[in-house]
Coordinates of C-alpha atoms and ligand atoms in Angstrom, one line a residue:
A1419 CA -1.4 -28.6 7.6
D1420 CA -1.6 -28.9 3.8
G1421 CA 1.4 -27.0 1.9
V1422 CA 0.5 -23.8 0.2
T1423 CA 1.0 -24.5 -3.4
Q1424 CA 0.8 -22.1 -6.4
D1425 CA -2.3 -24.1 -7.1
R1426 CA -3.7 -23.2 -4.2
L1427 CA -2.7 -19.5 -4.3
L1428 CA -4.5 -19.4 -7.7
N1429 CA -7.5 -21.2 -6.5
A1430 CA -7.5 -18.8 -3.1
D1431 CA -11.4 -17.8 -3.5
K1432 CA -12.4 -21.4 -3.7
E1433 CA -11.3 -21.5 0.0
E1434 CA -13.9 -19.6 1.4
G1435 CA -13.2 -19.5 5.0
N1436 CA -9.6 -18.8 4.5
W1437 CA -7.3 -15.8 3.6
I1438 CA -4.2 -17.3 2.2
H1439 CA -3.0 -13.9 0.1
H1440 CA -2.1 -10.4 1.5
H1441 CA -4.8 -9.1 -0.8
K1442 CA -7.2 -12.2 -0.5
N1443 CA -6.6 -13.3 -4.1
F1444 CA -4.0 -12.8 -6.9
A1445 CA -6.5 -9.9 -8.5
G1446 CA -6.0 -8.1 -5.1
H1447 CA -9.9 -7.6 -4.7
R1448 CA -10.0 -8.1 -0.7
Y1449 CA -13.6 -9.6 -1.5
S1450 CA -15.0 -12.5 0.9
T1451 CA -18.0 -14.4 -0.1
L1452 CA -18.9 -15.1 3.2
T1453 CA -22.5 -14.1 4.4
Q1454 CA -23.1 -14.8 8.0
I1455 CA -22.0 -11.2 8.8
N1456 CA -24.6 -9.3 6.4
K1457 CA -26.6 -6.1 6.2
D1458 CA -29.0 -7.9 8.5
T1459 CA -26.9 -9.4 11.2
V1460 CA -24.1 -7.0 11.3
K1461 CA -25.8 -5.0 14.2
N1462 CA -25.1 -8.0 16.4
L1463 CA -21.5 -7.9 15.8
K1464 CA -19.5 -8.2 19.1
V1465 CA -16.0 -8.8 20.5
A1466 CA -15.3 -12.5 20.3
W1467 CA -11.7 -12.0 21.7
T1468 CA -8.9 -9.7 21.6
L1469 CA -5.0 -10.5 21.7
Q1470 CA -2.2 -8.1 22.7
L1471 CA 0.7 -8.4 20.7
G1472 CA 3.9 -6.3 20.8
G1473 CA 6.1 -4.2 18.6
I1474 CA 5.6 -1.0 19.9
E1475 CA 9.4 0.0 21.0
P1476 CA 11.0 2.8 19.3
G1477 CA 14.0 3.1 17.1
G1478 CA 15.9 5.5 14.9
I1479 CA 13.8 8.4 14.2
W1480 CA 10.5 6.6 15.5
S1481 CA 9.1 6.7 19.1
H1482 CA 6.9 3.7 18.7
G1483 CA 5.9 1.1 16.3
G1484 CA 2.4 0.5 14.8
L1485 CA 0.3 -2.0 13.1
E1486 CA -0.7 -2.1 9.3
G1487 CA -0.8 -5.9 8.7
T1488 CA -3.4 -7.9 7.2
P1489 CA -4.0 -11.3 9.0
I1490 CA -3.5 -14.5 7.1
V1491 CA -5.8 -17.2 8.0
E1492 CA -5.3 -20.9 7.0
N1493 CA -7.5 -23.6 8.3
G1494 CA -8.3 -21.6 11.6
M1495 CA -4.5 -20.5 12.3
M1496 CA -3.7 -17.0 11.7
Y1497 CA -0.5 -15.2 11.0
V1498 CA 0.2 -11.8 11.7
T1499 CA 3.1 -9.3 12.0
D1500 CA 3.9 -6.3 13.9
G1501 CA 5.8 -3.2 13.0
W1502 CA 9.2 -4.7 13.7
G1503 CA 8.8 -7.7 11.9
S1504 CA 7.6 -10.1 14.6
L1505 CA 5.4 -13.0 13.3
Y1506 CA 2.7 -14.5 15.6
K1507 CA 0.8 -17.8 15.0
I1508 CA -2.6 -17.5 16.7
D1509 CA -5.1 -20.5 17.0
T1510 CA -8.6 -19.2 16.5
R1511 CA -10.5 -22.5 17.3
G1512 CA -12.8 -22.6 20.1
G1513 CA -13.9 -19.2 20.1
T1514 CA -10.6 -17.8 21.3
G1515 CA -7.4 -16.6 20.3
R1516 CA -4.2 -18.7 21.5
L1517 CA -0.7 -17.7 21.0
V1518 CA 0.9 -20.9 19.5
W1519 CA 4.4 -19.3 18.7
K1520 CA 5.9 -15.7 18.0
M1521 CA 8.9 -15.6 15.9
D1522 CA 11.1 -12.2 16.7
P1523 CA 13.4 -11.8 13.7
K1524 CA 15.5 -9.2 16.0
T1525 CA 15.4 -6.3 13.6
D1526 CA 18.0 -3.8 14.0
K1527 CA 15.8 -0.8 15.3
E1528 CA 18.4 1.8 15.1
W1529 CA 19.9 0.8 11.8
A1530 CA 16.5 0.5 10.1
G1531 CA 14.7 2.7 12.1
A1532 CA 16.6 5.7 11.3
V1533 CA 15.9 5.4 7.3
A1534 CA 12.2 4.7 7.6
C1535 CA 10.6 7.6 6.3
C1536 CA 7.1 7.1 7.4
G1537 CA 7.0 4.5 10.3
V1538 CA 7.9 1.4 11.9
N1539 CA 5.7 -0.8 9.3
N1540 CA 5.2 -4.1 8.4
R1541 CA 2.1 -4.9 6.6
G1542 CA 2.0 -8.8 6.9
A1543 CA 2.9 -12.4 6.0
A1544 CA 2.7 -14.6 3.0
L1545 CA 2.4 -18.6 3.0
W1546 CA 4.3 -20.9 0.8
G1547 CA 4.8 -24.8 1.3
D1548 CA 5.1 -25.0 5.2
L1549 CA 6.6 -21.7 5.4
V1550 CA 5.6 -18.3 6.4
V1551 CA 7.4 -15.9 4.5
T1552 CA 7.8 -12.2 6.0
H1553 CA 9.9 -9.1 5.6
T1554 CA 11.7 -7.1 8.1
L1555 CA 12.2 -3.3 8.2
D1556 CA 15.9 -3.9 8.0
G1557 CA 15.8 -5.6 4.7
R1558 CA 15.3 -9.2 5.4
L1559 CA 13.3 -11.9 3.6
V1560 CA 12.4 -14.4 6.4
A1561 CA 10.9 -18.1 6.0
T1562 CA 9.6 -19.4 9.2
N1563 CA 8.8 -23.1 9.7
K1564 CA 4.7 -22.9 10.1
E1565 CA 4.7 -25.6 12.7
T1566 CA 7.5 -24.9 14.9
G1567 CA 7.9 -21.2 14.6
Q1568 CA 11.9 -21.7 13.9
V1569 CA 13.3 -19.5 11.1
A1570 CA 14.2 -21.9 8.4
W1571 CA 16.2 -19.6 6.4
Q1572 CA 16.6 -15.9 5.6
R1573 CA 18.1 -13.6 3.1
Q1574 CA 19.3 -9.9 3.1
V1575 CA 17.3 -8.4 0.1
A1576 CA 17.3 -4.7 1.1
D1577 CA 20.4 -2.8 2.2
P1578 CA 19.5 0.0 5.2
D1579 CA 23.0 1.4 4.5
K1580 CA 21.8 2.6 1.2
G1581 CA 18.8 3.9 2.9
E1582 CA 16.5 0.8 1.7
T1583 CA 14.0 -0.4 4.1
I1584 CA 11.1 -2.9 3.6
T1585 CA 7.5 -2.5 4.8
G1586 CA 5.3 -4.3 2.6
A1587 CA 4.3 -8.2 2.5
P1588 CA 5.8 -10.4 0.1
L1589 CA 3.9 -11.7 -3.1
I1590 CA 4.5 -15.3 -3.6
V1591 CA 4.2 -16.2 -7.4
K1592 CA 5.3 -19.7 -8.6
D1593 CA 7.6 -20.4 -6.0
M1594 CA 9.1 -17.1 -5.8
A1595 CA 8.8 -14.3 -3.1
I1596 CA 8.5 -11.0 -4.7
S1597 CA 9.8 -8.2 -2.7
G1598 CA 9.4 -4.4 -2.9
V1599 CA 11.5 -1.8 -1.3
G1600 CA 11.4 1.7 0.4
G1601 CA 13.5 4.4 0.7
A1602 CA 12.5 7.0 -2.0
E1603 CA 12.8 10.0 0.6
Y1604 CA 16.7 8.8 0.9
G1605 CA 18.0 9.2 -2.7
I1606 CA 17.6 5.1 -3.5
R1607 CA 17.5 3.4 -6.8
G1608 CA 14.5 1.4 -6.5
W1609 CA 13.8 -2.2 -7.6
I1610 CA 11.4 -5.2 -7.1
A1611 CA 13.2 -8.7 -6.3
A1612 CA 12.3 -12.2 -6.5
T1613 CA 13.7 -14.9 -4.4
D1614 CA 13.3 -18.5 -5.3
L1615 CA 12.0 -20.2 -2.2
K1616 CA 13.4 -23.4 -3.2
S1617 CA 17.2 -22.5 -3.8
E1618 CA 16.7 -19.3 -1.5
K1619 CA 18.3 -17.5 -4.2
E1620 CA 17.7 -14.3 -6.2
V1621 CA 16.1 -15.0 -9.3
W1622 CA 15.7 -11.6 -10.7
R1623 CA 15.9 -7.8 -9.8
T1624 CA 14.1 -5.2 -11.8
F1625 CA 15.3 -1.7 -11.2
T1626 CA 12.4 1.0 -11.6
I1627 CA 15.1 3.5 -12.7
P1628 CA 16.5 2.6 -16.1
G1629 CA 20.5 2.2 -16.4
K1630 CA 22.3 4.2 -18.6
G1631 CA 21.6 3.6 -22.1
E1632 CA 18.3 1.3 -21.5
P1633 CA 14.9 2.4 -22.3
G1634 CA 13.5 5.2 -20.3
S1635 CA 17.1 6.6 -19.3
E1636 CA 16.3 9.6 -21.7
T1637 CA 13.7 10.7 -19.4
W1638 CA 16.4 11.7 -16.8
K1639 CA 18.1 14.6 -18.2
G1640 CA 20.2 17.3 -16.7
P1641 CA 23.6 17.5 -15.1
N1642 CA 23.1 15.8 -11.8
N1643 CA 23.1 12.2 -13.0
A1644 CA 19.8 12.3 -11.0
A1645 CA 18.5 8.9 -12.2
V1646 CA 20.9 7.3 -9.5
S1647 CA 19.2 8.6 -6.5
G1648 CA 16.1 8.9 -8.3
G1649 CA 13.7 7.0 -6.0
G1650 CA 11.2 4.9 -7.4
S1651 CA 10.5 2.7 -4.4
T1652 CA 7.9 -0.1 -4.6
W1653 CA 6.8 -0.5 -0.8
V1654 CA 3.2 -1.8 -1.6
T1655 CA 2.4 -5.5 -2.0
G1656 CA 1.4 -5.9 -6.1
T1657 CA -1.0 -8.5 -7.8
F1658 CA -0.6 -11.2 -10.2
D1659 CA -2.3 -12.2 -13.5
P1660 CA -1.9 -15.5 -14.3
A1661 CA -3.6 -15.5 -17.6
T1662 CA -0.9 -13.1 -19.1
D1663 CA 1.4 -14.3 -16.6
T1664 CA 1.9 -10.8 -15.6
I1665 CA 3.0 -9.2 -12.2
V1666 CA 1.4 -5.8 -11.7
W1667 CA 3.3 -3.4 -9.3
G1668 CA 3.3 0.0 -8.3
V1669 CA 6.1 2.2 -8.4
G1670 CA 6.7 5.6 -5.8
N1671 CA 7.6 8.8 -6.1
P1672 CA 10.9 10.4 -7.6
G1673 CA 13.4 11.9 -5.6
P1674 CA 14.0 14.6 -4.4
D1675 CA 10.5 14.8 -3.8
W1676 CA 9.7 18.6 -4.2
D1677 CA 12.5 19.5 -6.2
N1678 CA 11.7 18.5 -9.5
A1679 CA 14.2 20.9 -11.2
Y1680 CA 16.9 18.5 -9.9
R1681 CA 15.6 16.0 -12.2
P1682 CA 14.6 17.2 -15.6
G1683 CA 12.5 14.8 -17.6
D1684 CA 9.6 12.5 -16.9
N1685 CA 11.4 10.4 -14.6
L1686 CA 10.4 7.0 -15.7
Y1687 CA 9.4 4.7 -14.1
T1688 CA 8.6 6.6 -10.9
D1689 CA 4.8 7.3 -10.3
S1690 CA 4.2 4.5 -12.8
T1691 CA 2.3 0.8 -13.0
L1692 CA 4.4 -1.6 -14.2
G1693 CA 3.5 -4.8 -16.0
L1694 CA 6.4 -7.3 -15.3
E1695 CA 6.9 -10.6 -16.9
A1696 CA 6.5 -13.3 -13.8
A1697 CA 9.6 -15.5 -14.9
T1698 CA 12.0 -12.8 -15.8
G1699 CA 11.2 -9.6 -14.3
K1700 CA 11.2 -7.9 -17.6
I1701 CA 9.1 -5.0 -17.9
K1702 CA 6.4 -5.6 -20.5
W1703 CA 4.5 -2.2 -20.1
H1704 CA 4.2 0.7 -18.0
F1705 CA 1.6 3.7 -17.4
Q1706 CA 3.0 6.8 -15.7
H1707 CA 0.5 8.9 -13.6
T1708 CA 2.5 12.1 -12.7
P1709 CA 5.5 12.6 -14.9
N1710 CA 8.4 14.8 -13.4
D1711 CA 6.3 14.7 -10.0
P1712 CA 6.7 17.7 -7.9
Y1713 CA 4.3 16.6 -5.2
D1714 CA 5.4 13.1 -3.5
Y1715 CA 2.7 11.4 -5.5
D1716 CA 3.9 7.7 -5.1
S1717 CA 2.0 5.2 -7.5
V1718 CA 2.5 2.4 -5.2
S1719 CA -1.2 1.4 -4.7
E1720 CA -2.2 -2.3 -5.5
N1721 CA -3.7 -2.6 -8.9
L1722 CA -6.9 -4.5 -8.7
L1723 CA -7.4 -6.9 -11.7
V1724 CA -11.0 -6.7 -13.1
D1725 CA -12.8 -7.6 -16.1
V1726 CA -15.2 -5.1 -17.2
G1727 CA -16.9 -5.1 -20.7
G1728 CA -14.7 -7.6 -22.4
R1729 CA -11.7 -5.6 -21.2
K1730 CA -8.7 -6.8 -19.1
L1731 CA -8.2 -3.8 -16.6
A1732 CA -5.9 -2.9 -13.8
I1733 CA -7.4 -0.2 -11.6
E1734 CA -5.5 1.9 -9.2
A1735 CA -6.3 4.8 -6.8
D1736 CA -3.3 7.0 -7.1
R1737 CA -1.8 9.4 -4.5
N1738 CA -2.5 12.3 -7.1
G1739 CA -6.1 11.9 -6.6
F1740 CA -7.4 9.9 -9.6
G1741 CA -8.6 6.5 -9.9
Y1742 CA -7.2 5.1 -13.4
A1743 CA -8.0 2.0 -15.2
V1744 CA -5.5 0.7 -17.8
D1745 CA -5.5 -2.1 -20.1
R1746 CA -3.4 -4.9 -18.3
T1747 CA -2.3 -6.3 -21.5
N1748 CA -0.4 -3.4 -22.5
G1749 CA -0.8 -0.5 -20.0
Q1750 CA -3.1 1.5 -22.3
F1751 CA -5.0 4.1 -20.7
V1752 CA -8.8 3.4 -20.6
W1753 CA -10.4 5.9 -17.8
A1754 CA -9.3 8.2 -15.0
T1755 CA -11.6 9.5 -12.2
P1756 CA -11.0 12.2 -9.5
F1757 CA -12.1 10.0 -6.3
V1758 CA -11.4 13.0 -3.8
K1759 CA -13.5 16.1 -3.2
K1760 CA -10.6 18.4 -3.9
V1761 CA -7.8 18.4 -6.7
T1762 CA -6.0 21.6 -7.2
W1763 CA -2.6 20.6 -8.8
T1764 CA -4.3 19.9 -12.2
K1765 CA -7.6 20.7 -14.0
G1766 CA -7.9 16.9 -14.8
I1767 CA -6.7 14.2 -16.7
N1768 CA -7.2 14.3 -20.5
P1769 CA -9.3 11.4 -21.5
D1770 CA -7.2 10.8 -24.8
T1771 CA -3.8 10.8 -23.4
G1772 CA -4.1 9.9 -19.6
K1773 CA -1.8 12.6 -18.7
P1774 CA -2.5 15.5 -16.7
F1775 CA -4.0 18.5 -19.0
E1776 CA -0.8 20.8 -18.3
Y1777 CA 1.5 18.0 -18.8
D1778 CA 3.7 19.2 -21.5
P1779 CA 5.7 16.7 -23.4
N1780 CA 8.1 19.4 -24.6
K1781 CA 9.1 20.9 -21.1
D1782 CA 11.8 19.1 -19.0
V1783 CA 10.3 20.5 -15.7
Q1784 CA 6.8 20.4 -15.2
R1785 CA 4.8 23.1 -13.2
Y1786 CA 1.3 21.7 -13.7
I1787 CA -0.7 24.6 -12.1
A1788 CA 2.2 26.8 -11.1
A1789 CA 0.7 28.8 -8.2
N1790 CA -0.1 25.4 -6.7
T1791 CA 3.2 23.7 -7.2
P1792 CA 6.2 24.1 -5.0
S1793 CA 9.5 25.4 -7.0
A1794 CA 12.3 27.9 -7.0
E1795 CA 9.8 30.5 -8.0
N1796 CA 7.0 29.5 -5.7
K1797 CA 8.8 28.5 -2.6
T1798 CA 5.6 27.5 -0.4
A1799 CA 2.6 26.1 -2.2
D1800 CA -0.5 24.5 -0.8
F1801 CA -1.8 21.6 -3.1
C1802 CA -4.7 19.2 -2.9
P1803 CA -4.3 16.2 -2.3
G1804 CA -1.8 16.8 0.2
N1805 CA 1.6 14.8 0.0
M1806 CA 0.2 11.9 1.7
G1807 CA -2.2 11.5 -1.2
G1808 CA -5.7 11.2 -1.8
K1809 CA -5.2 7.5 -1.0
N1810 CA -1.7 6.1 0.4
W1811 CA -1.1 2.5 1.0
P1812 CA -4.3 1.3 2.7
P1813 CA -5.8 -1.0 0.1
T1814 CA -9.1 -0.8 -1.7
A1815 CA -11.5 -3.7 -2.0
Y1816 CA -13.7 -4.8 -5.3
N1817 CA -17.2 -6.3 -5.2
P1818 CA -17.1 -8.1 -8.5
T1819 CA -21.1 -8.8 -8.3
L1820 CA -22.0 -4.8 -7.9
Q1821 CA -19.0 -4.1 -9.9
L1822 CA -18.3 -1.3 -7.1
W1823 CA -14.8 -0.5 -6.1
Y1824 CA -14.2 1.1 -2.4
I1825 CA -11.2 3.3 -2.1
P1826 CA -10.2 4.5 1.8
V1827 CA -9.8 8.2 1.0
I1828 CA -7.7 10.8 2.8
E1829 CA -9.5 14.0 1.9
S1830 CA -6.8 16.5 2.2
C1831 CA -4.9 19.6 1.4
N1832 CA -1.3 20.5 2.7
R1833 CA 1.6 23.1 2.5
V1834 CA 4.9 22.2 1.0
T1835 CA 8.1 24.5 1.1
H1836 CA 10.6 23.9 -1.6
E1837 CA 14.2 23.4 -1.0
E1838 CA 16.7 23.7 -4.0
M1839 CA 19.1 20.5 -3.8
T1840 CA 22.6 20.0 -5.2
T1841 CA 24.5 17.0 -5.7
A1842 CA 26.1 17.9 -2.5
S1843 CA 23.1 17.4 -0.8
L1844 CA 22.8 13.8 -1.3
K1845 CA 24.2 11.6 1.5
P1846 CA 23.8 8.2 2.1
R1847 CA 20.9 7.6 5.0
E1848 CA 20.0 11.3 4.8
F1849 CA 16.7 12.7 3.7
F1850 CA 16.8 13.6 0.1
T1851 CA 13.4 15.4 -0.1
G1852 CA 13.9 19.0 -1.5
G1853 CA 11.5 20.9 1.2
G1854 CA 9.1 19.5 3.7
P1855 CA 5.3 19.7 4.5
T1856 CA 3.4 21.7 7.1
N1857 CA -0.1 21.1 7.5
P1858 CA -2.2 24.1 8.3
F1859 CA -5.5 22.6 6.9
R1860 CA -7.8 20.1 8.4
I1861 CA -7.7 16.9 7.0
T1862 CA -11.0 14.4 6.9
G1863 CA -11.6 11.1 4.9
S1864 CA -14.0 9.1 3.1
V1865 CA -14.9 6.0 1.5
T1866 CA -15.4 6.5 -2.0
A1867 CA -17.2 3.9 -4.3
I1868 CA -16.4 3.9 -8.0
D1869 CA -18.6 1.9 -10.4
V1870 CA -16.0 0.4 -12.8
K1871 CA -18.4 -0.3 -15.5
T1872 CA -18.7 3.6 -16.1
G1873 CA -15.4 4.9 -14.2
K1874 CA -17.6 6.9 -12.4
V1875 CA -18.1 7.8 -8.6
A1876 CA -21.2 6.2 -7.2
G1877 CA -21.2 6.9 -3.7
K1878 CA -19.3 8.7 -0.8
H1879 CA -19.6 8.2 2.9
E1880 CA -17.5 10.9 4.5
T1881 CA -15.5 10.5 7.8
Q1882 CA -14.3 12.7 10.2
F1883 CA -10.8 11.6 10.1
P1884 CA -8.7 10.3 7.0
L1885 CA -8.9 6.5 6.3
L1886 CA -5.7 5.1 7.2
G1887 CA -6.5 1.5 7.4
G1888 CA -8.0 -0.1 4.2
M1889 CA -11.1 -2.0 3.0
L1890 CA -12.7 -5.0 3.2
A1891 CA -15.7 -6.0 0.9
T1892 CA -18.3 -8.8 1.3
P1893 CA -21.5 -9.3 -0.8
D1894 CA -23.5 -6.7 0.9
L1895 CA -20.9 -4.8 3.0
V1896 CA -17.8 -3.1 3.4
F1897 CA -15.6 -2.8 6.3
T1898 CA -12.9 0.0 7.2
G1899 CA -11.5 1.6 10.3
E1900 CA -10.6 5.0 11.3
P1901 CA -7.5 6.4 13.3
S1902 CA -9.5 7.7 15.9
G1903 CA -10.5 4.0 16.6
G1904 CA -13.8 3.2 15.1
V1905 CA -14.4 0.0 13.1
M1906 CA -17.3 0.2 11.1
A1907 CA -19.5 -1.7 8.5
L1908 CA -21.4 0.4 5.7
D1909 CA -23.9 -0.9 3.3
A1910 CA -22.3 -2.2 0.3
K1911 CA -24.8 -0.1 -2.1
S1912 CA -25.8 2.9 -0.1
L1913 CA -22.5 3.3 2.0
D1914 CA -24.8 4.0 4.9
K1915 CA -23.2 3.0 8.3
L1916 CA -24.7 -0.1 9.9
W1917 CA -22.5 -0.8 12.5
E1918 CA -19.6 0.7 14.5
F1919 CA -17.3 -0.3 17.4
R1920 CA -14.9 1.9 19.3
T1921 CA -11.8 -0.1 19.9
G1922 CA -10.1 2.6 22.0
G1923 CA -6.7 2.6 19.7
G1924 CA -6.1 3.8 16.4
V1925 CA -6.9 1.9 13.4
N1926 CA -3.8 1.6 11.0
A1927 CA -4.7 -1.7 9.3
P1928 CA -7.3 -3.5 7.0
P1929 CA -10.1 -5.5 8.1
M1930 CA -10.4 -9.1 6.9
T1931 CA -12.7 -12.2 7.6
F1932 CA -12.5 -15.9 7.9
T1933 CA -14.3 -18.6 9.2
V1934 CA -13.5 -21.4 11.7
D1935 CA -15.8 -24.1 13.5
G1936 CA -18.3 -23.0 10.9
K1937 CA -18.4 -19.5 12.1
Q1938 CA -17.6 -16.4 10.6
Y1939 CA -15.3 -13.6 12.0
L1940 CA -14.0 -10.2 11.3
A1941 CA -10.5 -9.4 12.4
I1942 CA -8.5 -6.2 12.4
L1943 CA -5.1 -5.0 14.0
V1944 CA -5.4 -1.9 16.2
G1945 CA -2.3 0.3 16.8
L1946 CA -1.6 3.6 15.2
G1947 CA 1.6 4.1 13.7
G1948 CA 2.7 4.7 10.1
A1949 CA 3.3 8.2 8.7
W1950 CA 0.6 10.2 10.5
D1951 CA 1.9 10.8 14.1
K1952 CA 5.2 12.6 12.9
W1953 CA 4.1 14.3 9.8
F1954 CA 0.5 14.9 9.6
I1955 CA -1.0 15.1 13.0
D1956 CA -1.2 18.8 13.3
S1957 CA -4.5 18.4 10.5
T1958 CA -6.1 16.2 12.8
P1959 CA -5.5 17.6 16.5
E1960 CA -7.9 15.1 18.1
L1961 CA -5.7 12.3 17.2
K1962 CA -2.8 13.4 19.5
N1963 CA -4.7 11.8 22.1
I1964 CA -4.5 8.4 20.6
Q1965 CA -1.9 6.5 22.3
P1966 CA 0.3 3.6 20.9
G1967 CA -0.8 0.4 21.3
S1968 CA -1.0 -3.2 19.7
T1969 CA -4.1 -5.3 19.9
L1970 CA -5.7 -7.7 17.7
Y1971 CA -9.4 -7.6 17.6
V1972 CA -11.9 -10.3 16.5
F1973 CA -15.6 -9.8 16.1
A1974 CA -18.4 -12.3 15.5
L1975 CA -22.1 -12.7 16.0
Ligands
LIG376 O1 8.8 6.1 -1.0 C1 9.0 5.7 0.0 O2 9.9 4.7 -0.2 C2 8.0 5.4 1.0 C3 7.7 4.2 1.8 C4 7.0 4.0 2.9 C5 6.6 2.9 3.6 O3 7.7 2.1 3.4 O4 6.3 2.8 4.8 C6 5.9 5.2 3.0 C7 6.3 6.3 1.9 N1 7.2 6.3 1.0 C8 5.2 7.6 1.7 O5 5.7 8.2 0.8 C9 4.1 7.5 2.7 O6 3.2 8.5 2.7 C10 3.9 6.7 3.6 C11 3.0 6.5 4.8 C12 3.2 5.4 5.3 C13 2.3 4.8 6.5 O7 2.8 3.5 6.5 O8 1.7 5.3 7.1 N2 4.3 4.7 4.8 C14 4.9 5.3 3.5
LIG377 CA1 7.4 7.9 -0.7

């Protein structure tokens, strides 16, 4: 097979039948131009084949693994991962799926599973040269030979001894693999790291929390030396803008999550979008969504790069319930709009500043709407969106012709009880959250479309359950799945449901599409894992019946 080069990655959209990036292209669009499956034919979509995968073993605090990966497809060969990081090469030719090889990285399940806040998660693979590049929960970057399935080399990037894990797929930029880290619930100091795929060595590592004396370090105040354990994880794969040579990557919550008085100040660069110079990792610009966050609103969501009205935008659906557009050349705020039905932590985003209306730059500890904010004075608070956010990691998709952006929404509120943290509460490999959530309210979901020309909501398709899988867009359809098992196709404009199939498992992964032998297929991993089971299931009691599973579903006309 042809090696995957930066040139091919730059032109990924020209390989119509392939899907060689995690987010389909560098701009993160998850948009396929394939049209055999369209709004007239989609009613005839049927299961073409399925394949059982593995990876549901328990480990650490987790009773089972799940599937969150996006399949990669190159010339009929598919590469998928399971939650424990096993990599499967599947030959999709001839109308069926045949396992060619499986690479088991022998993840240390106890070591890593004990410090994975939110599930046994692995979101997929990347291609470079003749290698398939993946991560493991125990913090490795693994390069596997595409033909043989043998591990060519590997490198420890994150350290579970410090509470660090890796759940995202790598992003390949110019012969480098970019890795993000998880662990903001365990008092880590977050970073983004680049590994040179030729020398197998680290090129740069940019911390998301400035060191002493660096710009931004003044946003960490008080006596606790809070910056050293301030979180700022980077656990979702970012995007890359070749024209400005900028990697755009989201940063997670500050720690401790719900005791923001422990860490007075804005806490840069937590809950921010970063623009990084690709060659050096230098931070060129930032935009922060929720300063001094008391809600656990990680801003890790992928930033889609779209050009609208002569402006180069980065658009992001934040956990705090607002979709944002910023200028991706300088991080300047352009617009924000609520994409959930209910927001109670703020009255809204100030259109002049891009900050929540209640944000007071002269205050070190923000209370926003105090009655809905957990704090020492308000030990138990209900807020919306709940702490899993209005949108979590499941990716959005963008239709560049319709200029519509599709968000997989968690329509939610929950209850958080605040606990005051001290420096004595900070112990390696232990939760450092300053409280915890309960779920007295029912949580539902929606596909919400935003018109990026106006920044306004253009439509909403409500779903009984939160959307924990993510989106795929095609010229006249959008696809998603539900944790109750349904995979569905909606009309791209009206969002009317045109097709649905019940998989019998829980969908926790994004759909993708490809062609082989001239025929279009839709593929999706089915197996409920992630955070929901452990932390949020009481809000969706029916989902308690969903059993662990690990199946690849592939559909065709
Ligand atoms: O701050 C972090 O380091 C971190 C990591 C992860 C992860 O790596 O999966 C999640 C979260 N936070 C998180 O807050 C969260 O709600 C969440 C949900 C999921 C999931 O896969 O369902 N992962 C994570
Ligand atoms: Ca988090």
